[in-house]
CSV table of C-alpha atoms and ligand atoms in Angstrom, one decimal:
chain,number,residue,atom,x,y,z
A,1,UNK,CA,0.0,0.0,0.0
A,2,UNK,CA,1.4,3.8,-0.7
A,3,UNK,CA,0.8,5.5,2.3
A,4,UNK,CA,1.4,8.7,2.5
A,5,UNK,CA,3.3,10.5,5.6
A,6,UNK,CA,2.9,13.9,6.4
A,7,UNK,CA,6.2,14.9,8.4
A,8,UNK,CA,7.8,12.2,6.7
A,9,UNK,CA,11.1,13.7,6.8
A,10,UNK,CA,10.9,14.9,10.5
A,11,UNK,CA,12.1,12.9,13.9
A,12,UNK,CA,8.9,10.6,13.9
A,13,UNK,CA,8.2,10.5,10.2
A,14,UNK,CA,11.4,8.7,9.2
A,15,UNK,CA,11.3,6.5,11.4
A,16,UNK,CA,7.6,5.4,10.3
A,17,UNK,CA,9.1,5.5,6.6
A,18,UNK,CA,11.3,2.8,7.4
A,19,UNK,CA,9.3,0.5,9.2
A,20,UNK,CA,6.7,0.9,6.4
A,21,UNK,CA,9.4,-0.4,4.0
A,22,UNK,CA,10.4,-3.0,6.1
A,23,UNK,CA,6.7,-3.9,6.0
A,24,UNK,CA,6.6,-3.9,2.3
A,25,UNK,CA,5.0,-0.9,2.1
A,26,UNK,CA,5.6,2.4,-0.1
A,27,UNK,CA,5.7,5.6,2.0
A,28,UNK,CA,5.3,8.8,-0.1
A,29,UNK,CA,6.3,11.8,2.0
A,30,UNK,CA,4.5,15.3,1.9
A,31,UNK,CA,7.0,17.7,3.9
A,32,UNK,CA,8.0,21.4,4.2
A,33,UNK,CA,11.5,20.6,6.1
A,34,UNK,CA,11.2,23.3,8.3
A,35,UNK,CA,12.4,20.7,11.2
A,36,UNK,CA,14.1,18.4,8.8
A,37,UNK,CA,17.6,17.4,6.8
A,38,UNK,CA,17.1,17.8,2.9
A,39,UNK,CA,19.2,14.8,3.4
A,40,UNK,CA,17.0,12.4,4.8
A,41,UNK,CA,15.2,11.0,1.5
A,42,UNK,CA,18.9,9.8,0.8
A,43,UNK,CA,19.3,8.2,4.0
A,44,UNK,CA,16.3,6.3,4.1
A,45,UNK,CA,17.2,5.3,0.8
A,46,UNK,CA,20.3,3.9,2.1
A,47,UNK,CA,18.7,2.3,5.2
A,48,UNK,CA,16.1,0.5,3.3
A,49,UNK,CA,16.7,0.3,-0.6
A,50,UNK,CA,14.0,2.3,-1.3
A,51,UNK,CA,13.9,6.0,-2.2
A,52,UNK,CA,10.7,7.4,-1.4
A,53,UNK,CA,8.2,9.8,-3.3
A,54,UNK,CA,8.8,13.4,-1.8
A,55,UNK,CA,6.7,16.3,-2.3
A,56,UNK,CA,8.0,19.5,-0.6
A,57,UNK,CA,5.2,21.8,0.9
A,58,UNK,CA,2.8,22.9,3.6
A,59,UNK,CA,0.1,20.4,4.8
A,60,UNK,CA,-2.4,23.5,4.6
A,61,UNK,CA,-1.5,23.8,0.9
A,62,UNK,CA,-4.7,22.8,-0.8
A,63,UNK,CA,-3.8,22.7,-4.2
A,64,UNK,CA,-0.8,20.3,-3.1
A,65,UNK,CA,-2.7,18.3,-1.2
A,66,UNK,CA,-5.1,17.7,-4.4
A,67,UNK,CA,-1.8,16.8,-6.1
A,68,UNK,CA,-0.5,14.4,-3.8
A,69,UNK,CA,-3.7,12.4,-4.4
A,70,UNK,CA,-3.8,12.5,-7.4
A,71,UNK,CA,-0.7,11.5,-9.0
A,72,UNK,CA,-0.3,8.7,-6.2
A,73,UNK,CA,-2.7,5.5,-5.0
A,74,UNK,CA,-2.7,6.2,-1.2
A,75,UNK,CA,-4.6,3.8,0.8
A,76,UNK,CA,-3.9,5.5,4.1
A,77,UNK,CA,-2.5,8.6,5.4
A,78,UNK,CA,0.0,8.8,8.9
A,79,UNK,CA,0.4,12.3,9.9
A,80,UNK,CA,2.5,13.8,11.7
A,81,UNK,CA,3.1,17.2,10.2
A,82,UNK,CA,3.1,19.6,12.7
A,83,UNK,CA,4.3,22.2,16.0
A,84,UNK,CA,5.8,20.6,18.5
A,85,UNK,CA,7.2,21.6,21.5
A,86,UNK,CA,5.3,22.7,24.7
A,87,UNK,CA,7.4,25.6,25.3
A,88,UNK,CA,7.2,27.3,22.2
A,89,UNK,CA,3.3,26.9,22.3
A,90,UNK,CA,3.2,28.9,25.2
A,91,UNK,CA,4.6,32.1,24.0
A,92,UNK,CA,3.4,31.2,20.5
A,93,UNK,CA,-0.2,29.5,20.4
A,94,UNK,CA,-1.2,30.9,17.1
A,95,UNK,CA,1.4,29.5,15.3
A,96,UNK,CA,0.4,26.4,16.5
A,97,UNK,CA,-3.4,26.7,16.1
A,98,UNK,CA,-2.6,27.5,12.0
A,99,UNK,CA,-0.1,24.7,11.5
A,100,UNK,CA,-1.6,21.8,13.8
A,101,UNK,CA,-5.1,22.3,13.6
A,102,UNK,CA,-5.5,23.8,10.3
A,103,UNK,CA,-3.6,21.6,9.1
A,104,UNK,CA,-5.4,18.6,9.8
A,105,UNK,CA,-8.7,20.5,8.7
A,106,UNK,CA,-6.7,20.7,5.2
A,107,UNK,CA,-5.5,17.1,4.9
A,108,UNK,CA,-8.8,15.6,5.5
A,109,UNK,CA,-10.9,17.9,3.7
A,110,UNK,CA,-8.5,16.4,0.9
A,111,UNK,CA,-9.1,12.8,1.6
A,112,UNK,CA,-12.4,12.6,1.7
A,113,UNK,CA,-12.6,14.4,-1.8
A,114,UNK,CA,-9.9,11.6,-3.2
A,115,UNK,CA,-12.0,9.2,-1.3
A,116,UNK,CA,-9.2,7.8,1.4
A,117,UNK,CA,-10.7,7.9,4.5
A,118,UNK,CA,-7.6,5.7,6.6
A,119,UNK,CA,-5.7,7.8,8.9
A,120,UNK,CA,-3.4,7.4,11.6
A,121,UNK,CA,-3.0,10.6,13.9
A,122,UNK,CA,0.0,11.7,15.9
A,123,UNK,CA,-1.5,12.8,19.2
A,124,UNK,CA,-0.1,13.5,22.7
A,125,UNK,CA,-0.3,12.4,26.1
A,126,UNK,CA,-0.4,16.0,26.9
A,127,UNK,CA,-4.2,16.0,25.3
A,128,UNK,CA,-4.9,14.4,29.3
A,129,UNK,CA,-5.3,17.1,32.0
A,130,UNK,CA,-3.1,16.7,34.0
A,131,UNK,CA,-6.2,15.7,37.2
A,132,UNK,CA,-6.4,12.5,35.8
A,133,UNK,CA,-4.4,9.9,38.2
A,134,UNK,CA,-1.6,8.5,36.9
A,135,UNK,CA,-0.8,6.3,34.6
A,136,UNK,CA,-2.9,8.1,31.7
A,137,UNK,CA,-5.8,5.5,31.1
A,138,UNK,CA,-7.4,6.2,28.3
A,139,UNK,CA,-11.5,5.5,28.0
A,140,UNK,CA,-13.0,7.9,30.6
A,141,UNK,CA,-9.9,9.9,31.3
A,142,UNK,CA,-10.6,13.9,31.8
A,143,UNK,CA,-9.2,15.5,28.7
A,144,UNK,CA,-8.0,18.8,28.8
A,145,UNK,CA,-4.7,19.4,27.2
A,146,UNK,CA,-2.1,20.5,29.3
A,147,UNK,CA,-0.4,23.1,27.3
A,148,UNK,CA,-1.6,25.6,23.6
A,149,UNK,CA,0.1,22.6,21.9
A,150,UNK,CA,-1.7,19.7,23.7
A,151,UNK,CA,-5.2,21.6,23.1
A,152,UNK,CA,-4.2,21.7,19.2
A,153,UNK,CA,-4.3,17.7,19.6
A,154,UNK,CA,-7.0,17.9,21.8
A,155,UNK,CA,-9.0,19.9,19.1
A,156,UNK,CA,-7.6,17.7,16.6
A,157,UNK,CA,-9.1,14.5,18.2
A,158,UNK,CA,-12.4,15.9,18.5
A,159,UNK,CA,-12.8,17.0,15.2
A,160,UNK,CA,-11.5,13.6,13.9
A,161,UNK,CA,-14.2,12.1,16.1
A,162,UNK,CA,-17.1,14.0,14.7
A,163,UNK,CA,-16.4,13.6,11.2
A,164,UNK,CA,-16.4,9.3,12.0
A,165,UNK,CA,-19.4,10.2,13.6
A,166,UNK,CA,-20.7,12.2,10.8
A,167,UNK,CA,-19.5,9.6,7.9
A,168,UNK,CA,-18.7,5.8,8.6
A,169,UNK,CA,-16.5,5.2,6.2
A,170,UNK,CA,-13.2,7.0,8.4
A,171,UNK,CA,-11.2,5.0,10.3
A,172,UNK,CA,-9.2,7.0,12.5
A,173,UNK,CA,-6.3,6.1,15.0
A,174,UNK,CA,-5.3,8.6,17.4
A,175,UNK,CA,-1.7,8.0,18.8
A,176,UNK,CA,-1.7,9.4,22.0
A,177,UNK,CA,2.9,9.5,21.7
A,178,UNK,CA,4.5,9.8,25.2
A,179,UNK,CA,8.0,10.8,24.9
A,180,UNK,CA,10.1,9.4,21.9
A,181,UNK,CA,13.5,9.5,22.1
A,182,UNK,CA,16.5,7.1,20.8
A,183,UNK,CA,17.6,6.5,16.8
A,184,UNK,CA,16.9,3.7,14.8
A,185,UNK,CA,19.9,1.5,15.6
A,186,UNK,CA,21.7,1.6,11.8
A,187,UNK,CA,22.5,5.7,12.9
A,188,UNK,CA,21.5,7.2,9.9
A,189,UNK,CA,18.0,8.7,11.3
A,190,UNK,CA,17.7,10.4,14.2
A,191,UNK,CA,16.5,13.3,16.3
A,192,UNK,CA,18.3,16.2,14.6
A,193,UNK,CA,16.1,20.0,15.4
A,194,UNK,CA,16.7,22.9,13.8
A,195,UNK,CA,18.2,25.3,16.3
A,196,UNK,CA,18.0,25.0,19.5
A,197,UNK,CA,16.9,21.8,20.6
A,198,UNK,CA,13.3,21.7,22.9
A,199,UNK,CA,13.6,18.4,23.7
A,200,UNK,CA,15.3,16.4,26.5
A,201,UNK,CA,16.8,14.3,24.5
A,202,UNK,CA,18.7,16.0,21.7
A,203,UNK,CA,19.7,18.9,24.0
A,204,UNK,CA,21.8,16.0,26.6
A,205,UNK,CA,23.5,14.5,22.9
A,206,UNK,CA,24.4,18.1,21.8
A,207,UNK,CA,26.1,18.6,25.5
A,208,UNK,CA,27.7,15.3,25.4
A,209,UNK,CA,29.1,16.1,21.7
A,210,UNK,CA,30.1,19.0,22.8
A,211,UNK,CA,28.0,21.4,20.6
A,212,UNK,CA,26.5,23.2,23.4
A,213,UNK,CA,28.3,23.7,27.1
A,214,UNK,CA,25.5,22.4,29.3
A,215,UNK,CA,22.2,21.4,29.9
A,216,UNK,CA,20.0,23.2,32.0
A,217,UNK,CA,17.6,21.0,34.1
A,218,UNK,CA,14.5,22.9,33.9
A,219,UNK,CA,13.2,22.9,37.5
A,220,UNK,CA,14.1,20.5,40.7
A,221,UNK,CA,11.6,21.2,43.0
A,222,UNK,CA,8.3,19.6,41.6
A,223,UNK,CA,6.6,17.1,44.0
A,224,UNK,CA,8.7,13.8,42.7
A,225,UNK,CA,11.3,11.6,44.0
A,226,UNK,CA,14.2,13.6,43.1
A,227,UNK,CA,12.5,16.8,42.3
A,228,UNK,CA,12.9,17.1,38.5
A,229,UNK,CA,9.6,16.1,36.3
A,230,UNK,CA,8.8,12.5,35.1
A,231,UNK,CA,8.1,11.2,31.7
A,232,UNK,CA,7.4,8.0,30.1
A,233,UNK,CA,10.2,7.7,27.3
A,234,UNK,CA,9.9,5.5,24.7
A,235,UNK,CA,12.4,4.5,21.7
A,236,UNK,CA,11.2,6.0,18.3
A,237,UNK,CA,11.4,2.8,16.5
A,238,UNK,CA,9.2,1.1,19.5
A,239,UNK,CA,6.8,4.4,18.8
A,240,UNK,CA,7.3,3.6,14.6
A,241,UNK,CA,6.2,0.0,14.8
A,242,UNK,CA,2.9,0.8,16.8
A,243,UNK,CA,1.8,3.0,13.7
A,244,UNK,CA,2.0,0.0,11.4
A,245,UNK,CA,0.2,-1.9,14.1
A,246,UNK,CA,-2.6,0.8,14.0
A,247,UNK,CA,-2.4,0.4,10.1
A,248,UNK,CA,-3.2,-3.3,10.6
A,249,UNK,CA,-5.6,-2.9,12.9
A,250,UNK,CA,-7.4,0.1,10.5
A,251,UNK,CA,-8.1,-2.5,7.9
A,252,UNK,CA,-10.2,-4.6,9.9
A,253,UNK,CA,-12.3,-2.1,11.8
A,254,UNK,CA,-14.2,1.5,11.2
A,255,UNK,CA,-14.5,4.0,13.3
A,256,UNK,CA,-12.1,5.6,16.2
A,257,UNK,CA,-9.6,4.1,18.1
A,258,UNK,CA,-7.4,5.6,21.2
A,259,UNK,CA,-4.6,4.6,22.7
A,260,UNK,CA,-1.7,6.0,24.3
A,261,UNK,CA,1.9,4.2,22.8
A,262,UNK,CA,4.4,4.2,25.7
A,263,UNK,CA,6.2,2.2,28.5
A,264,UNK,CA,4.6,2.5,31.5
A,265,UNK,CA,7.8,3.3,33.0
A,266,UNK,CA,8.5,7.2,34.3
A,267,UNK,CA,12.0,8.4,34.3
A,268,UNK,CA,12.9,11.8,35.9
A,269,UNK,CA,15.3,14.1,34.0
A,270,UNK,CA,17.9,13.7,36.2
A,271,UNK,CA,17.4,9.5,36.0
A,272,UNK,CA,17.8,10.4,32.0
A,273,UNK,CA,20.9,12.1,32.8
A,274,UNK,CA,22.2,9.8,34.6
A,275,UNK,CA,21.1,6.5,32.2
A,276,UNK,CA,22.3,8.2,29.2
A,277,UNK,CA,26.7,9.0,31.4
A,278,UNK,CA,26.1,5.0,32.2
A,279,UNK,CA,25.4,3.9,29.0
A,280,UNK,CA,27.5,5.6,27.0
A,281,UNK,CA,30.4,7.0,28.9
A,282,UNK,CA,29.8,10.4,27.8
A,283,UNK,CA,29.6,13.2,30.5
A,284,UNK,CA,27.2,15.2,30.2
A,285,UNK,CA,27.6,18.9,32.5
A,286,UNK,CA,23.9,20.3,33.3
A,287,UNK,CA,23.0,22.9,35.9
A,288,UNK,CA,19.7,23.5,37.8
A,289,UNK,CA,17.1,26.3,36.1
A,290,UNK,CA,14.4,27.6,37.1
A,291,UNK,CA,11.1,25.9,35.7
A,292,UNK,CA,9.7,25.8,32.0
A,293,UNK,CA,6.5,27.0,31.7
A,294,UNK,CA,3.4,24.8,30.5
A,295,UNK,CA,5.5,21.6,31.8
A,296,UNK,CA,3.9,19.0,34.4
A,297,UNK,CA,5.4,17.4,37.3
A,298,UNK,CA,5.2,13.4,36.2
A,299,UNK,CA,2.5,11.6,34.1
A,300,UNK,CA,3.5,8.1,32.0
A,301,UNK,CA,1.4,5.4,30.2
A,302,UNK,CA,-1.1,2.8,30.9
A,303,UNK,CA,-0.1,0.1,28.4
A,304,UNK,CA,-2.7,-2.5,28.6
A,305,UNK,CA,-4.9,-1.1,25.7
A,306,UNK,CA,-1.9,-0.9,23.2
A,307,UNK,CA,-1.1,-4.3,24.3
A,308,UNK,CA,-4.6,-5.9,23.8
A,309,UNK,CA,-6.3,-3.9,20.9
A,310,UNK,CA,-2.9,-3.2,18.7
A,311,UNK,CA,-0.8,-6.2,20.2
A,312,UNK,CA,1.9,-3.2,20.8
A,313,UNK,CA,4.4,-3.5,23.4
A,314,UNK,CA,7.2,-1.4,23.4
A,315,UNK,CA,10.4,-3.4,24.0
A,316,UNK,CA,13.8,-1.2,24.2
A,317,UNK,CA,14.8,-0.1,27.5
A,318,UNK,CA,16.0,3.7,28.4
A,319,UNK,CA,19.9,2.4,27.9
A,320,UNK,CA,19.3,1.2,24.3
A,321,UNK,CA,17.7,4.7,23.8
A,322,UNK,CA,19.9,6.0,25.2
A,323,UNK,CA,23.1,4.4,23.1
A,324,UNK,CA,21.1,4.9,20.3
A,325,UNK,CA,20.5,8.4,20.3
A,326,UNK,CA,24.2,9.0,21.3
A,327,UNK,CA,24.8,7.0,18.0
A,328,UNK,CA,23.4,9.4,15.7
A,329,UNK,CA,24.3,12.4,17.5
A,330,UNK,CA,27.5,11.0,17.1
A,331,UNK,CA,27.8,10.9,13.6
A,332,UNK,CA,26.0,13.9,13.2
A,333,UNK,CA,27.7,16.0,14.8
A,334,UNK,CA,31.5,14.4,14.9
A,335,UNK,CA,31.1,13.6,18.7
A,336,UNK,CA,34.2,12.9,21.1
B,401,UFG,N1,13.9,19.5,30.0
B,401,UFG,C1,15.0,20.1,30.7
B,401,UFG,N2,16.0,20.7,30.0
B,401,UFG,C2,15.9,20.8,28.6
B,401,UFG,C3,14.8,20.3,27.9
B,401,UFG,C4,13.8,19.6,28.7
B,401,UFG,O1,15.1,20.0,31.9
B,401,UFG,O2,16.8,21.4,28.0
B,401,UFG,C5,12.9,18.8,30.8
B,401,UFG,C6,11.5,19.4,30.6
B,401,UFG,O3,11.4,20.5,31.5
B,401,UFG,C7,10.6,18.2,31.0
B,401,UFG,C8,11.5,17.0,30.5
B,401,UFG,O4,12.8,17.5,30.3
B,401,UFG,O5,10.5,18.1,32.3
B,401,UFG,C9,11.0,16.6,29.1
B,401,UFG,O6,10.9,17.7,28.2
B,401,UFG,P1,10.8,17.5,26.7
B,401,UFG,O7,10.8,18.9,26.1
B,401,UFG,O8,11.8,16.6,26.2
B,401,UFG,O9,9.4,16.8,26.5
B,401,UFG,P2,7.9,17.3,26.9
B,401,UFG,O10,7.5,16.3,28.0
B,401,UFG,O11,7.8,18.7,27.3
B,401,UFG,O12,7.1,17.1,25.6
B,401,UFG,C10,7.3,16.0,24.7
B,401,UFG,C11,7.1,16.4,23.3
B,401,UFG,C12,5.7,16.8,23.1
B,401,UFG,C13,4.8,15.6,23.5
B,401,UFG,C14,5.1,15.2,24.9
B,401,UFG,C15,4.3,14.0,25.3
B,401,UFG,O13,7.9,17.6,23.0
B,401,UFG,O14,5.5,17.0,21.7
B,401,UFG,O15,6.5,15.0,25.1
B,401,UFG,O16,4.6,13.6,26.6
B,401,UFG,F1,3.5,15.9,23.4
């Protein structure tokens, strides 16, 4: 099946490239590369012998949109176009509003006119408020979004939701991501932001490479064990593989499914720290900062839906996401 994958050059969107390959299946990519490498349609072609179908442009294009499905068969659509990072969506909501929410008005306004009406949706665990008891069940969980960026998913879901409710023939999975972090193992894809990294993740490889001087631990005095906020991370490829799942499970059943795609596990930011020196030797200097604003003390995944609806499990621990990250970083930027 061509399926096409908005973002498919970005972080998550390569990844999901590749494991669609590996499944036999043709991803065609739809991408502006604001936040991605013009390189990356020659790395996936080296990583899995295949060179996708890219068209550069803006999800809200609609004239792009109409050519996309046009010139190619898609039988289902993964997107993950879109803003971000919590931060950002604080001081800049209507930049997220336009992109993420418009954006998803645009692409399925598209598919239903070309008739495709399979869709796998990258949402957030910050679409829970942040009341709901931990783990993040979902089912009957308060939903609130937690940030301008988690109410852009939030809105997202709910308009996916009516318009299954409105017409039967949409199947719609909405990905509820906890933290994704880690590479695919081969090195050649990887979390690589333009500018200043947001994220955890990429800012501790660009310390430990020695791009940037240190890391700045964004708060230690939120009501957790060592005082610095909790996440469930999980490894991109883990995250990647649950979409196909979702794909799998699409063809056999109509309507809307959620589930969140995480580990279950929460690690604190200092716990990342530390994990990330131990498994790869790397030191990694970080001071204490003062709080970011829009983040939440600790939240992490209840699994058991992923497991029983989609058969997902994610399987890679925080070392091997950790050693895999530092891989990439490593060749990207010429680490120590
Ligand atoms: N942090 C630091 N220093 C940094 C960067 C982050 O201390 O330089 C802290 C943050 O304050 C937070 C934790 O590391 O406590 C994780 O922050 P990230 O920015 O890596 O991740 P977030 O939890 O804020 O958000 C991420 C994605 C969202 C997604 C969400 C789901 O950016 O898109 O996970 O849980 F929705």
């Amino acid at each position: 099946m061509n399926v096409l994958v908005t973002g498919g050059a970005g972080y998550i969107g390569s990844h999901i490239c590749a494991q669609l390959c590996a499944c036999g299946h043709t991803p065609v990519i739809l991408d502006d590369f604001s936040n991605a490498k013009p390189d990356i349609p020659a790395r996936l072609q080296q990583l899995t012998g295949q060179r996708p179908v890219v068209y550069r442009g803006d999800v809200r294009d609609a004239a792009l949109l109409d050519h996309v499905f046009a010139a190619a068969e898609i039988g289902a659509v993964i997107h993950t176009a879109g803003k971000k990072a919590v931060g950002e969506s604080v001081t800049d909501p209507q930049l997220y509003y336009e992109n993420n929410v418009h954006g998803l008005l645009a692409l399925t306004k598209a598919m239903a006119v070309h008739g495709v009406f399979t869709l796998v949706f990258s949402s957030s665990a910050t679409v829970y408020s942040e009341t709901n008891p931990v783990p993040y069940r979902e089912g009957n969980a308060v939903l609130a979004g937690t940030s301008p960026y988690g109410r852009t998913k939030l809105i997202a879901e709910w308009i996916l939701k009516d318009l299954a409710a409105a017409d039967a023939r949409w199947r719609v999975a909405l990905l509820r991501y906890f933290n994704p972090i880690g590479a695919d193992p081969s090195g050649l894809i990887g979390d690589d932001p333009a500018g200043v990294p947001n994220n955890l993740m990429p800012y501790i490889c660009q310390v430990a490479a020695g791009v940037r001087p240190e890391l700045t631990v964004f708060g230690n005095d939120y009501p957790t064990a060592d005082g610095t906020c909790e996440r469930d991370y999980i490894h991109v490829s883990d995250l990647a593989a649950g979409h196909i799942q979702a794909l799998e499970y699409l063809a056999a059943h109509a309507g809307v499914l959620e589930v969140n795609l995480g580990t279950g596990q929460p690690v604190s930011v200092l716990g990342l720290i530390e994990t990330f020196i131990k498994a790869t030797g790397q030191p990694v200097p970080y001071r204490i900062g003062p709080r970011r604003a829009g983040d939440i003390p600790a939240y992490y995944a209840a699994v058991e839906k992923a497991k029983t609806v989609l058969g997902f499990e994610a399987a890679c621990s925080v070392e091997q996401m950790c050693c895999d990250a530092w891989r990439f970083a490593k060749n990207s930027y010429g680490g120590i």
